[in-house]
Amino acid sequence: MMAKKPMLTFITAMTAMTMALTACGGNDANNGGNGAGAASNSPDNGAGEDAPKEVTFSIAYATGDPATKKAIETTIDAFTAKNPHIKIVNYSETTSSAYLDWLKTKDAVGQFPDLVEMRDTKVFADAGKIVELPEDLHGLFKLLPEYDGKIYNAPLTGNAPQGVIYSKKAYADAGIAEPPKTYDEFLAAQEKLAASGISPIVVGGKDIFHMGFWTNYFFENEVYAADPDWNSKRTAKTASFTDANMVKAVTDYKELFSKYVDKGWLSTADNQTASILVTGKAAQLYSGPWMFGQITEADPSFEFGFYALPNREGKTVINGLPSLAGWSLSAEAAKDADKVEAMKAFIKFFFEPAQYGPYLATVNGIPTTTAEVTYETGEQMKEVLRLMSDDSVVKSLGLANWYGENAIPPQFRNWFYKLLQELVLKDGDVTEYMKQADAEYDNNVKANQQ
């Protein structure tokens, strides 16, 4: 089990894991039944001469990232080929709706998936829609965050840090010799990029989840690094969005978007950002390692780098603590023992090194399993793993990633991202807008208590 504040344990585990990962790919992907959840655990074993019972379960996961979607589909196909008596109905679909809203809609029409990638565990656990992760799966993972003393998720990957993905050519053309060492140096670099004739930063603002990327950078650096319990204080009304550190974070956010973000950001989809970067229409994208594959696929010859953006004091703070997310079993499906066994078999199969290694390589993910997983990494992913293993790098979480007493009202997240969009577009007064945020937050807390 994991303590409520697992920073030291997590960093130690990541240090050991990174040493294994930075080596070249080994033979672990072919170790068959020695991995986490080997094929011998699938329901068709031990059936003797009897044909295994046919069973069907539905599945759903977020499809905003094409690389992740493809990687999961590949694993599903491999699993059903090996277990022909198990049919998986894939509910996942590409939609402009936020994933939380999409899941709520599926629930409303009676299609809440049996096995679901859960990103809003509190919402669905509180509603009784998901059950605890079966105990015999716990041993697959190094760390399992708890909500209200219970474990609900089989984490697909570790929480990956975000940073600046930049065109090496654009930096060279603008006379930027190396990544900035402070946020003020970063702003100076934006001026150089703009002067060179390129749009400094691309943002996929059409997809509301993308708005959390820059939001979390400023919040983690200005608020959470010093006070990881700020959210719970806001809930208790002992902290406010009008506090000086929060106003500073939002002021910096507004300045960045007003001066340096590509003007088409509100109509740009997240899945368009890689193309905009590689075609030279923008110099930088603030995102995570899941984009590395998309960028390489868009243009294999494109040269790009990655760095975590330091704050004004030169300190590096990243999104790097575990969060409540991963595969979860629905409460309805848990009533069917055959479905449960089939879903457990899929989870074990998914996290076997033979499947999990290629999945991590595709999404540039950070492994969560106790079984060693090795895979080839590029220059950019090596930097991600270095950051995760560096004790001097502060590990934090974003606005909506905290859990337990630090969880925000789930409906507040997207509302707040839209408020920040409006703040930029209308050149609003930061303090006045943050007063709106306080009022909305308190209303959400009150509504959820009824």
PDB file of C-alpha atoms in Angstrom, residues 20-283:
ATOM      1  CA  ALA A  20      16.878  -0.741 -15.676  1.00  0.00           C
ATOM      2  CA  LEU A  21      15.106   1.179 -18.396  1.00  0.00           C
ATOM      3  CA  THR A  22      18.016   3.200 -19.670  1.00  0.00           C
ATOM      4  CA  ALA A  23      19.758   0.025 -20.674  1.00  0.00           C
ATOM      5  CA  CYS A  24      19.121  -1.357 -24.135  1.00  0.00           C
ATOM      6  CA  GLY A  25      16.107  -3.592 -24.570  1.00  0.00           C
ATOM      7  CA  GLY A  26      16.656  -7.046 -23.147  1.00  0.00           C
ATOM      8  CA  ASN A  27      14.929 -10.387 -23.340  1.00  0.00           C
ATOM      9  CA  ASP A  28      12.241  -9.645 -20.762  1.00  0.00           C
ATOM     10  CA  ALA A  29       9.654  -9.202 -23.472  1.00  0.00           C
ATOM     11  CA  ASN A  30       9.995 -12.883 -24.281  1.00  0.00           C
ATOM     12  CA  ASN A  31       9.941 -14.332 -20.796  1.00  0.00           C
ATOM     13  CA  GLY A  32       6.468 -15.744 -21.246  1.00  0.00           C
ATOM     14  CA  GLY A  33       4.994 -17.068 -18.027  1.00  0.00           C
ATOM     15  CA  ASN A  34       7.571 -15.359 -15.837  1.00  0.00           C
ATOM     16  CA  GLY A  35       6.065 -11.905 -16.304  1.00  0.00           C
ATOM     17  CA  ALA A  36       3.397 -10.051 -14.401  1.00  0.00           C
ATOM     18  CA  GLY A  37       0.226 -11.935 -15.176  1.00  0.00           C
ATOM     19  CA  ALA A  38       1.432 -14.637 -17.555  1.00  0.00           C
ATOM     20  CA  ALA A  39      -0.756 -16.292 -20.159  1.00  0.00           C
ATOM     21  CA  SER A  40      -1.054 -19.329 -17.900  1.00  0.00           C
ATOM     22  CA  ASN A  41      -3.351 -17.215 -15.730  1.00  0.00           C
ATOM     23  CA  SER A  42      -5.938 -16.799 -18.487  1.00  0.00           C
ATOM     24  CA  PRO A  43      -9.341 -18.419 -17.953  1.00  0.00           C
ATOM     25  CA  ASP A  44      -8.822 -21.060 -20.646  1.00  0.00           C
ATOM     26  CA  ASN A  45      -6.144 -22.811 -18.579  1.00  0.00           C
ATOM     27  CA  GLY A  46      -6.973 -25.577 -16.162  1.00  0.00           C
ATOM     28  CA  ALA A  47     -10.193 -26.368 -18.028  1.00  0.00           C
ATOM     29  CA  GLY A  48      -9.049 -29.866 -18.869  1.00  0.00           C
ATOM     30  CA  GLU A  49     -10.942 -31.400 -21.776  1.00  0.00           C
ATOM     31  CA  ASP A  50     -13.872 -29.014 -21.404  1.00  0.00           C
ATOM     32  CA  ALA A  51     -14.019 -26.110 -23.836  1.00  0.00           C
ATOM     33  CA  PRO A  52     -13.646 -22.784 -22.031  1.00  0.00           C
ATOM     34  CA  LYS A  53     -16.867 -20.920 -21.416  1.00  0.00           C
ATOM     35  CA  GLU A  54     -17.539 -18.056 -23.785  1.00  0.00           C
ATOM     36  CA  VAL A  55     -17.686 -14.659 -22.132  1.00  0.00           C
ATOM     37  CA  THR A  56     -18.051 -11.081 -23.336  1.00  0.00           C
ATOM     38  CA  PHE A  57     -17.096  -7.830 -21.642  1.00  0.00           C
ATOM     39  CA  SER A  58     -17.015  -4.234 -22.817  1.00  0.00           C
ATOM     40  CA  ILE A  59     -14.038  -1.910 -22.555  1.00  0.00           C
ATOM     41  CA  ALA A  60     -13.442   1.833 -22.880  1.00  0.00           C
ATOM     42  CA  TYR A  61     -10.459   4.145 -22.693  1.00  0.00           C
ATOM     43  CA  ALA A  62      -9.588   7.722 -23.620  1.00  0.00           C
ATOM     44  CA  THR A  63      -8.826   8.080 -27.330  1.00  0.00           C
ATOM     45  CA  GLY A  64      -7.463  11.629 -27.448  1.00  0.00           C
ATOM     46  CA  ASP A  65      -3.956  10.367 -28.150  1.00  0.00           C
ATOM     47  CA  PRO A  66      -3.779   8.285 -31.377  1.00  0.00           C
ATOM     48  CA  ALA A  67      -0.615   6.445 -30.313  1.00  0.00           C
ATOM     49  CA  THR A  68      -2.202   5.267 -27.067  1.00  0.00           C
ATOM     50  CA  LYS A  69      -5.392   4.239 -28.856  1.00  0.00           C
ATOM     51  CA  LYS A  70      -3.434   2.170 -31.351  1.00  0.00           C
ATOM     52  CA  ALA A  71      -1.290   0.557 -28.663  1.00  0.00           C
ATOM     53  CA  ILE A  72      -4.309  -0.539 -26.602  1.00  0.00           C
ATOM     54  CA  GLU A  73      -6.124  -1.854 -29.659  1.00  0.00           C
ATOM     55  CA  THR A  74      -3.055  -3.915 -30.555  1.00  0.00           C
ATOM     56  CA  THR A  75      -3.074  -5.474 -27.086  1.00  0.00           C
ATOM     57  CA  ILE A  76      -6.811  -6.204 -27.268  1.00  0.00           C
ATOM     58  CA  ASP A  77      -6.357  -7.957 -30.619  1.00  0.00           C
ATOM     59  CA  ALA A  78      -3.467 -10.030 -29.272  1.00  0.00           C
ATOM     60  CA  PHE A  79      -5.455 -11.025 -26.189  1.00  0.00           C
ATOM     61  CA  THR A  80      -8.573 -12.103 -28.066  1.00  0.00           C
ATOM     62  CA  ALA A  81      -6.463 -14.027 -30.593  1.00  0.00           C
ATOM     63  CA  LYS A  82      -4.940 -15.971 -27.700  1.00  0.00           C
ATOM     64  CA  ASN A  83      -8.277 -16.303 -25.885  1.00  0.00           C
ATOM     65  CA  PRO A  84     -10.881 -16.822 -28.636  1.00  0.00           C
ATOM     66  CA  HIS A  85     -13.577 -17.654 -26.080  1.00  0.00           C
ATOM     67  CA  ILE A  86     -13.399 -14.092 -24.733  1.00  0.00           C
ATOM     68  CA  LYS A  87     -15.014 -11.334 -26.773  1.00  0.00           C
ATOM     69  CA  ILE A  88     -14.199  -7.717 -26.017  1.00  0.00           C
ATOM     70  CA  VAL A  89     -16.670  -5.063 -27.154  1.00  0.00           C
ATOM     71  CA  ASN A  90     -14.780  -1.795 -27.552  1.00  0.00           C
ATOM     72  CA  TYR A  91     -16.944   1.228 -26.705  1.00  0.00           C
ATOM     73  CA  SER A  92     -14.103   3.693 -27.188  1.00  0.00           C
ATOM     74  CA  GLU A  93     -14.606   6.388 -29.795  1.00  0.00           C
ATOM     75  CA  THR A  94     -13.042   9.644 -30.864  1.00  0.00           C
ATOM     76  CA  THR A  95     -15.144  12.535 -29.623  1.00  0.00           C
ATOM     77  CA  SER A  96     -14.784  16.235 -28.931  1.00  0.00           C
ATOM     78  CA  SER A  97     -16.313  15.739 -25.479  1.00  0.00           C
ATOM     79  CA  ALA A  98     -14.131  15.614 -22.398  1.00  0.00           C
ATOM     80  CA  TYR A  99     -13.515  11.990 -21.382  1.00  0.00           C
ATOM     81  CA  LEU A 100     -15.367  12.435 -18.079  1.00  0.00           C
ATOM     82  CA  ASP A 101     -18.413  13.831 -19.870  1.00  0.00           C
ATOM     83  CA  TRP A 102     -18.265  11.027 -22.449  1.00  0.00           C
ATOM     84  CA  LEU A 103     -18.244   8.380 -19.705  1.00  0.00           C
ATOM     85  CA  LYS A 104     -21.172  10.046 -17.967  1.00  0.00           C
ATOM     86  CA  THR A 105     -23.085   9.970 -21.256  1.00  0.00           C
ATOM     87  CA  LYS A 106     -22.316   6.272 -21.754  1.00  0.00           C
ATOM     88  CA  ASP A 107     -23.571   5.635 -18.234  1.00  0.00           C
ATOM     89  CA  ALA A 108     -26.754   7.603 -18.884  1.00  0.00           C
ATOM     90  CA  VAL A 109     -27.616   5.422 -21.896  1.00  0.00           C
ATOM     91  CA  GLY A 110     -26.835   2.180 -20.072  1.00  0.00           C
ATOM     92  CA  GLN A 111     -23.440   1.585 -21.660  1.00  0.00           C
ATOM     93  CA  PHE A 112     -21.041   2.134 -18.798  1.00  0.00           C
ATOM     94  CA  PRO A 113     -18.137  -0.147 -19.746  1.00  0.00           C
ATOM     95  CA  ASP A 114     -17.292  -3.292 -17.814  1.00  0.00           C
ATOM     96  CA  LEU A 115     -13.566  -2.514 -17.872  1.00  0.00           C
ATOM     97  CA  VAL A 116     -12.794   1.184 -18.059  1.00  0.00           C
ATOM     98  CA  GLU A 117      -9.751   3.381 -18.113  1.00  0.00           C
ATOM     99  CA  MET A 118     -10.569   5.505 -15.093  1.00  0.00           C
ATOM    100  CA  ARG A 119      -9.267   9.064 -14.830  1.00  0.00           C
ATOM    101  CA  ASP A 120     -11.878  10.379 -12.399  1.00  0.00           C
ATOM    102  CA  THR A 121     -11.824   7.652  -9.792  1.00  0.00           C
ATOM    103  CA  LYS A 122     -13.446   9.715  -7.038  1.00  0.00           C
ATOM    104  CA  VAL A 123     -16.458  10.575  -9.204  1.00  0.00           C
ATOM    105  CA  PHE A 124     -17.279   7.002 -10.130  1.00  0.00           C
ATOM    106  CA  ALA A 125     -16.221   5.409  -6.847  1.00  0.00           C
ATOM    107  CA  ASP A 126     -18.465   7.804  -4.930  1.00  0.00           C
ATOM    108  CA  ALA A 127     -21.289   6.991  -7.334  1.00  0.00           C
ATOM    109  CA  GLY A 128     -20.804   3.256  -6.778  1.00  0.00           C
ATOM    110  CA  LYS A 129     -19.987   2.669 -10.439  1.00  0.00           C
ATOM    111  CA  ILE A 130     -16.628   0.946  -9.920  1.00  0.00           C
ATOM    112  CA  VAL A 131     -15.336  -1.614  -7.435  1.00  0.00           C
ATOM    113  CA  GLU A 132     -12.033  -2.216  -5.719  1.00  0.00           C
ATOM    114  CA  LEU A 133      -9.287  -3.764  -7.805  1.00  0.00           C
ATOM    115  CA  PRO A 134      -9.202  -7.514  -7.120  1.00  0.00           C
ATOM    116  CA  GLU A 135      -6.587  -8.196  -4.477  1.00  0.00           C
ATOM    117  CA  ASP A 136      -4.798 -10.860  -6.507  1.00  0.00           C
ATOM    118  CA  LEU A 137      -3.850  -8.125  -9.029  1.00  0.00           C
ATOM    119  CA  HIS A 138      -2.171  -5.873  -6.448  1.00  0.00           C
ATOM    120  CA  GLY A 139       1.132  -7.695  -6.670  1.00  0.00           C
ATOM    121  CA  LEU A 140       1.534  -6.710 -10.316  1.00  0.00           C
ATOM    122  CA  PHE A 141       2.357  -3.132  -9.364  1.00  0.00           C
ATOM    123  CA  LYS A 142       5.047  -1.246  -7.466  1.00  0.00           C
ATOM    124  CA  LEU A 143       2.739   1.447  -6.117  1.00  0.00           C
ATOM    125  CA  LEU A 144      -1.021   1.636  -5.831  1.00  0.00           C
ATOM    126  CA  PRO A 145      -2.494   4.940  -4.641  1.00  0.00           C
ATOM    127  CA  GLU A 146      -5.539   4.615  -2.417  1.00  0.00           C
ATOM    128  CA  TYR A 147      -8.783   6.542  -2.319  1.00  0.00           C
ATOM    129  CA  ASP A 148     -10.606   6.467   1.004  1.00  0.00           C
ATOM    130  CA  GLY A 149      -8.442   3.517   2.025  1.00  0.00           C
ATOM    131  CA  LYS A 150      -9.322   1.466  -1.046  1.00  0.00           C
ATOM    132  CA  ILE A 151      -7.508   0.603  -4.296  1.00  0.00           C
ATOM    133  CA  TYR A 152      -9.531   0.984  -7.471  1.00  0.00           C
ATOM    134  CA  ASN A 153      -6.998   1.287 -10.300  1.00  0.00           C
ATOM    135  CA  ALA A 154      -4.490  -0.814 -12.206  1.00  0.00           C
ATOM    136  CA  PRO A 155      -2.238   2.059 -13.390  1.00  0.00           C
ATOM    137  CA  LEU A 156      -1.477   1.948 -17.121  1.00  0.00           C
ATOM    138  CA  THR A 157       1.631   4.099 -16.802  1.00  0.00           C
ATOM    139  CA  GLY A 158       3.345   6.240 -14.235  1.00  0.00           C
ATOM    140  CA  ASN A 159       2.333   9.883 -14.120  1.00  0.00           C
ATOM    141  CA  ALA A 160       4.549  11.408 -16.788  1.00  0.00           C
ATOM    142  CA  PRO A 161       6.153  14.834 -16.493  1.00  0.00           C
ATOM    143  CA  GLN A 162       5.368  17.466 -19.065  1.00  0.00           C
ATOM    144  CA  GLY A 163       7.767  19.934 -20.555  1.00  0.00           C
ATOM    145  CA  VAL A 164       8.778  21.924 -23.599  1.00  0.00           C
ATOM    146  CA  ILE A 165       9.052  19.917 -26.804  1.00  0.00           C
ATOM    147  CA  TYR A 166      10.974  22.156 -29.185  1.00  0.00           C
ATOM    148  CA  SER A 167      12.242  22.291 -32.744  1.00  0.00           C
ATOM    149  CA  LYS A 168      16.033  22.249 -32.692  1.00  0.00           C
ATOM    150  CA  LYS A 169      16.078  24.113 -36.011  1.00  0.00           C
ATOM    151  CA  ALA A 170      13.780  26.856 -34.702  1.00  0.00           C
ATOM    152  CA  TYR A 171      15.976  27.312 -31.650  1.00  0.00           C
ATOM    153  CA  ALA A 172      19.122  27.481 -33.781  1.00  0.00           C
ATOM    154  CA  ASP A 173      17.556  29.930 -36.237  1.00  0.00           C
ATOM    155  CA  ALA A 174      16.538  32.186 -33.335  1.00  0.00           C
ATOM    156  CA  GLY A 175      20.002  32.029 -31.771  1.00  0.00           C
ATOM    157  CA  ILE A 176      18.937  29.990 -28.741  1.00  0.00           C
ATOM    158  CA  ALA A 177      21.998  27.889 -27.965  1.00  0.00           C
ATOM    159  CA  GLU A 178      20.614  25.809 -25.085  1.00  0.00           C
ATOM    160  CA  PRO A 179      17.421  25.260 -23.101  1.00  0.00           C
ATOM    161  CA  PRO A 180      16.688  28.108 -20.657  1.00  0.00           C
ATOM    162  CA  LYS A 181      17.721  27.674 -17.039  1.00  0.00           C
ATOM    163  CA  THR A 182      14.997  29.927 -15.588  1.00  0.00           C
ATOM    164  CA  TYR A 183      11.479  30.980 -16.568  1.00  0.00           C
ATOM    165  CA  ASP A 184      12.695  34.508 -17.317  1.00  0.00           C
ATOM    166  CA  GLU A 185      15.272  33.055 -19.725  1.00  0.00           C
ATOM    167  CA  PHE A 186      12.402  31.123 -21.298  1.00  0.00           C
ATOM    168  CA  LEU A 187      10.452  34.345 -21.847  1.00  0.00           C
ATOM    169  CA  ALA A 188      13.539  35.939 -23.418  1.00  0.00           C
ATOM    170  CA  ALA A 189      13.750  32.947 -25.751  1.00  0.00           C
ATOM    171  CA  GLN A 190      10.118  33.510 -26.777  1.00  0.00           C
ATOM    172  CA  GLU A 191      11.018  37.028 -27.856  1.00  0.00           C
ATOM    173  CA  LYS A 192      13.848  35.657 -29.992  1.00  0.00           C
ATOM    174  CA  LEU A 193      11.573  33.075 -31.582  1.00  0.00           C
ATOM    175  CA  ALA A 194       8.898  35.659 -32.364  1.00  0.00           C
ATOM    176  CA  ALA A 195      11.537  37.965 -33.857  1.00  0.00           C
ATOM    177  CA  SER A 196      12.742  35.140 -36.107  1.00  0.00           C
ATOM    178  CA  GLY A 197       9.292  34.984 -37.700  1.00  0.00           C
ATOM    179  CA  ILE A 198       7.936  31.771 -36.185  1.00  0.00           C
ATOM    180  CA  SER A 199       4.984  31.374 -33.831  1.00  0.00           C
ATOM    181  CA  PRO A 200       6.638  30.487 -30.517  1.00  0.00           C
ATOM    182  CA  ILE A 201       4.134  28.056 -28.952  1.00  0.00           C
ATOM    183  CA  VAL A 202       1.340  25.850 -30.295  1.00  0.00           C
ATOM    184  CA  VAL A 203      -1.559  24.955 -27.972  1.00  0.00           C
ATOM    185  CA  GLY A 204      -4.383  22.516 -28.718  1.00  0.00           C
ATOM    186  CA  GLY A 205      -7.040  24.579 -26.995  1.00  0.00           C
ATOM    187  CA  LYS A 206      -9.941  23.058 -28.920  1.00  0.00           C
ATOM    188  CA  ASP A 207      -9.605  20.040 -26.619  1.00  0.00           C
ATOM    189  CA  ILE A 208     -10.340  21.279 -23.110  1.00  0.00           C
ATOM    190  CA  PHE A 209      -8.036  18.744 -21.434  1.00  0.00           C
ATOM    191  CA  HIS A 210      -5.066  20.330 -23.229  1.00  0.00           C
ATOM    192  CA  MET A 211      -5.677  23.550 -21.324  1.00  0.00           C
ATOM    193  CA  GLY A 212      -4.553  21.769 -18.192  1.00  0.00           C
ATOM    194  CA  PHE A 213      -0.970  21.436 -19.458  1.00  0.00           C
ATOM    195  CA  TRP A 214       0.151  25.043 -19.010  1.00  0.00           C
ATOM    196  CA  THR A 215      -2.272  25.542 -16.107  1.00  0.00           C
ATOM    197  CA  ASN A 216      -0.545  22.778 -14.187  1.00  0.00           C
ATOM    198  CA  TYR A 217       2.929  24.124 -14.967  1.00  0.00           C
ATOM    199  CA  PHE A 218       2.129  27.430 -13.277  1.00  0.00           C
ATOM    200  CA  PHE A 219       0.127  25.892 -10.426  1.00  0.00           C
ATOM    201  CA  GLU A 220       2.776  23.306  -9.618  1.00  0.00           C
ATOM    202  CA  ASN A 221       5.539  25.908  -9.560  1.00  0.00           C
ATOM    203  CA  GLU A 222       3.768  28.764  -7.817  1.00  0.00           C
ATOM    204  CA  VAL A 223       1.414  26.882  -5.491  1.00  0.00           C
ATOM    205  CA  TYR A 224       1.762  23.113  -5.082  1.00  0.00           C
ATOM    206  CA  ALA A 225       5.559  22.885  -4.783  1.00  0.00           C
ATOM    207  CA  ALA A 226       5.340  24.944  -1.595  1.00  0.00           C
ATOM    208  CA  ASP A 227       1.949  23.670  -0.429  1.00  0.00           C
ATOM    209  CA  PRO A 228       0.764  20.305  -1.787  1.00  0.00           C
ATOM    210  CA  ASP A 229      -2.323  20.585   0.444  1.00  0.00           C
ATOM    211  CA  TRP A 230      -3.554  23.818  -1.133  1.00  0.00           C
ATOM    212  CA  ASN A 231      -6.618  22.152  -2.664  1.00  0.00           C
ATOM    213  CA  SER A 232      -7.864  20.901   0.699  1.00  0.00           C
ATOM    214  CA  LYS A 233      -7.354  24.381   2.140  1.00  0.00           C
ATOM    215  CA  ARG A 234      -9.397  25.842  -0.718  1.00  0.00           C
ATOM    216  CA  THR A 235     -12.159  23.347   0.061  1.00  0.00           C
ATOM    217  CA  ALA A 236     -12.018  24.416   3.716  1.00  0.00           C
ATOM    218  CA  LYS A 237     -12.050  28.093   2.610  1.00  0.00           C
ATOM    219  CA  THR A 238      -8.721  28.813   4.288  1.00  0.00           C
ATOM    220  CA  ALA A 239      -7.123  29.431   0.879  1.00  0.00           C
ATOM    221  CA  SER A 240      -8.414  31.414  -2.083  1.00  0.00           C
ATOM    222  CA  PHE A 241      -7.813  31.725  -5.796  1.00  0.00           C
ATOM    223  CA  THR A 242      -7.244  35.403  -5.044  1.00  0.00           C
ATOM    224  CA  ASP A 243      -4.204  34.560  -2.878  1.00  0.00           C
ATOM    225  CA  ALA A 244      -1.001  36.165  -4.112  1.00  0.00           C
ATOM    226  CA  ASN A 245       0.665  32.951  -5.287  1.00  0.00           C
ATOM    227  CA  MET A 246      -2.396  31.839  -7.263  1.00  0.00           C
ATOM    228  CA  VAL A 247      -2.866  35.291  -8.823  1.00  0.00           C
ATOM    229  CA  LYS A 248       0.792  35.230  -9.830  1.00  0.00           C
ATOM    230  CA  ALA A 249       0.364  31.809 -11.461  1.00  0.00           C
ATOM    231  CA  VAL A 250      -2.692  32.912 -13.438  1.00  0.00           C
ATOM    232  CA  THR A 251      -1.097  36.252 -14.366  1.00  0.00           C
ATOM    233  CA  ASP A 252       1.882  34.404 -15.845  1.00  0.00           C
ATOM    234  CA  TYR A 253      -0.526  32.090 -17.671  1.00  0.00           C
ATOM    235  CA  LYS A 254      -2.392  35.049 -19.156  1.00  0.00           C
ATOM    236  CA  GLU A 255       0.823  36.790 -20.220  1.00  0.00           C
ATOM    237  CA  LEU A 256       2.158  33.688 -21.934  1.00  0.00           C
ATOM    238  CA  PHE A 257      -1.034  33.074 -23.886  1.00  0.00           C
ATOM    239  CA  SER A 258      -1.465  36.728 -24.803  1.00  0.00           C
ATOM    240  CA  LYS A 259       2.065  37.237 -26.093  1.00  0.00           C
ATOM    241  CA  TYR A 260       3.547  33.955 -27.265  1.00  0.00           C
ATOM    242  CA  VAL A 261       0.901  31.313 -27.992  1.00  0.00           C
ATOM    243  CA  ASP A 262      -0.143  30.824 -31.610  1.00  0.00           C
ATOM    244  CA  LYS A 263      -3.239  32.907 -32.326  1.00  0.00           C
ATOM    245  CA  GLY A 264      -5.223  29.922 -33.552  1.00  0.00           C
ATOM    246  CA  TRP A 265      -4.921  28.072 -30.259  1.00  0.00           C
ATOM    247  CA  LEU A 266      -8.641  27.962 -29.469  1.00  0.00           C
ATOM    248  CA  SER A 267      -9.496  26.202 -32.744  1.00  0.00           C
ATOM    249  CA  THR A 268      -6.468  23.889 -32.760  1.00  0.00           C
ATOM    250  CA  ALA A 269      -7.060  20.279 -31.693  1.00  0.00           C
ATOM    251  CA  ASP A 270      -4.535  18.411 -29.587  1.00  0.00           C
ATOM    252  CA  ASN A 271      -3.946  15.910 -32.402  1.00  0.00           C
ATOM    253  CA  GLN A 272      -3.003  18.756 -34.765  1.00  0.00           C
ATOM    254  CA  THR A 273      -0.168  20.050 -32.605  1.00  0.00           C
ATOM    255  CA  ALA A 274       2.457  17.555 -33.801  1.00  0.00           C
ATOM    256  CA  SER A 275       1.844  18.523 -37.437  1.00  0.00           C
ATOM    257  CA  ILE A 276       2.043  22.224 -36.632  1.00  0.00           C
ATOM    258  CA  LEU A 277       5.355  21.656 -34.861  1.00  0.00           C
ATOM    259  CA  VAL A 278       7.046  19.534 -37.526  1.00  0.00           C
ATOM    260  CA  THR A 279       5.945  21.784 -40.409  1.00  0.00           C
ATOM    261  CA  GLY A 280       7.661  24.760 -38.796  1.00  0.00           C
ATOM    262  CA  LYS A 281       4.490  26.734 -38.093  1.00  0.00           C
ATOM    263  CA  ALA A 282       5.375  26.813 -34.399  1.00  0.00           C
ATOM    264  CA  ALA A 283       8.591  26.286 -32.477  1.00  0.00           C
TER     265      ALA A 283
END
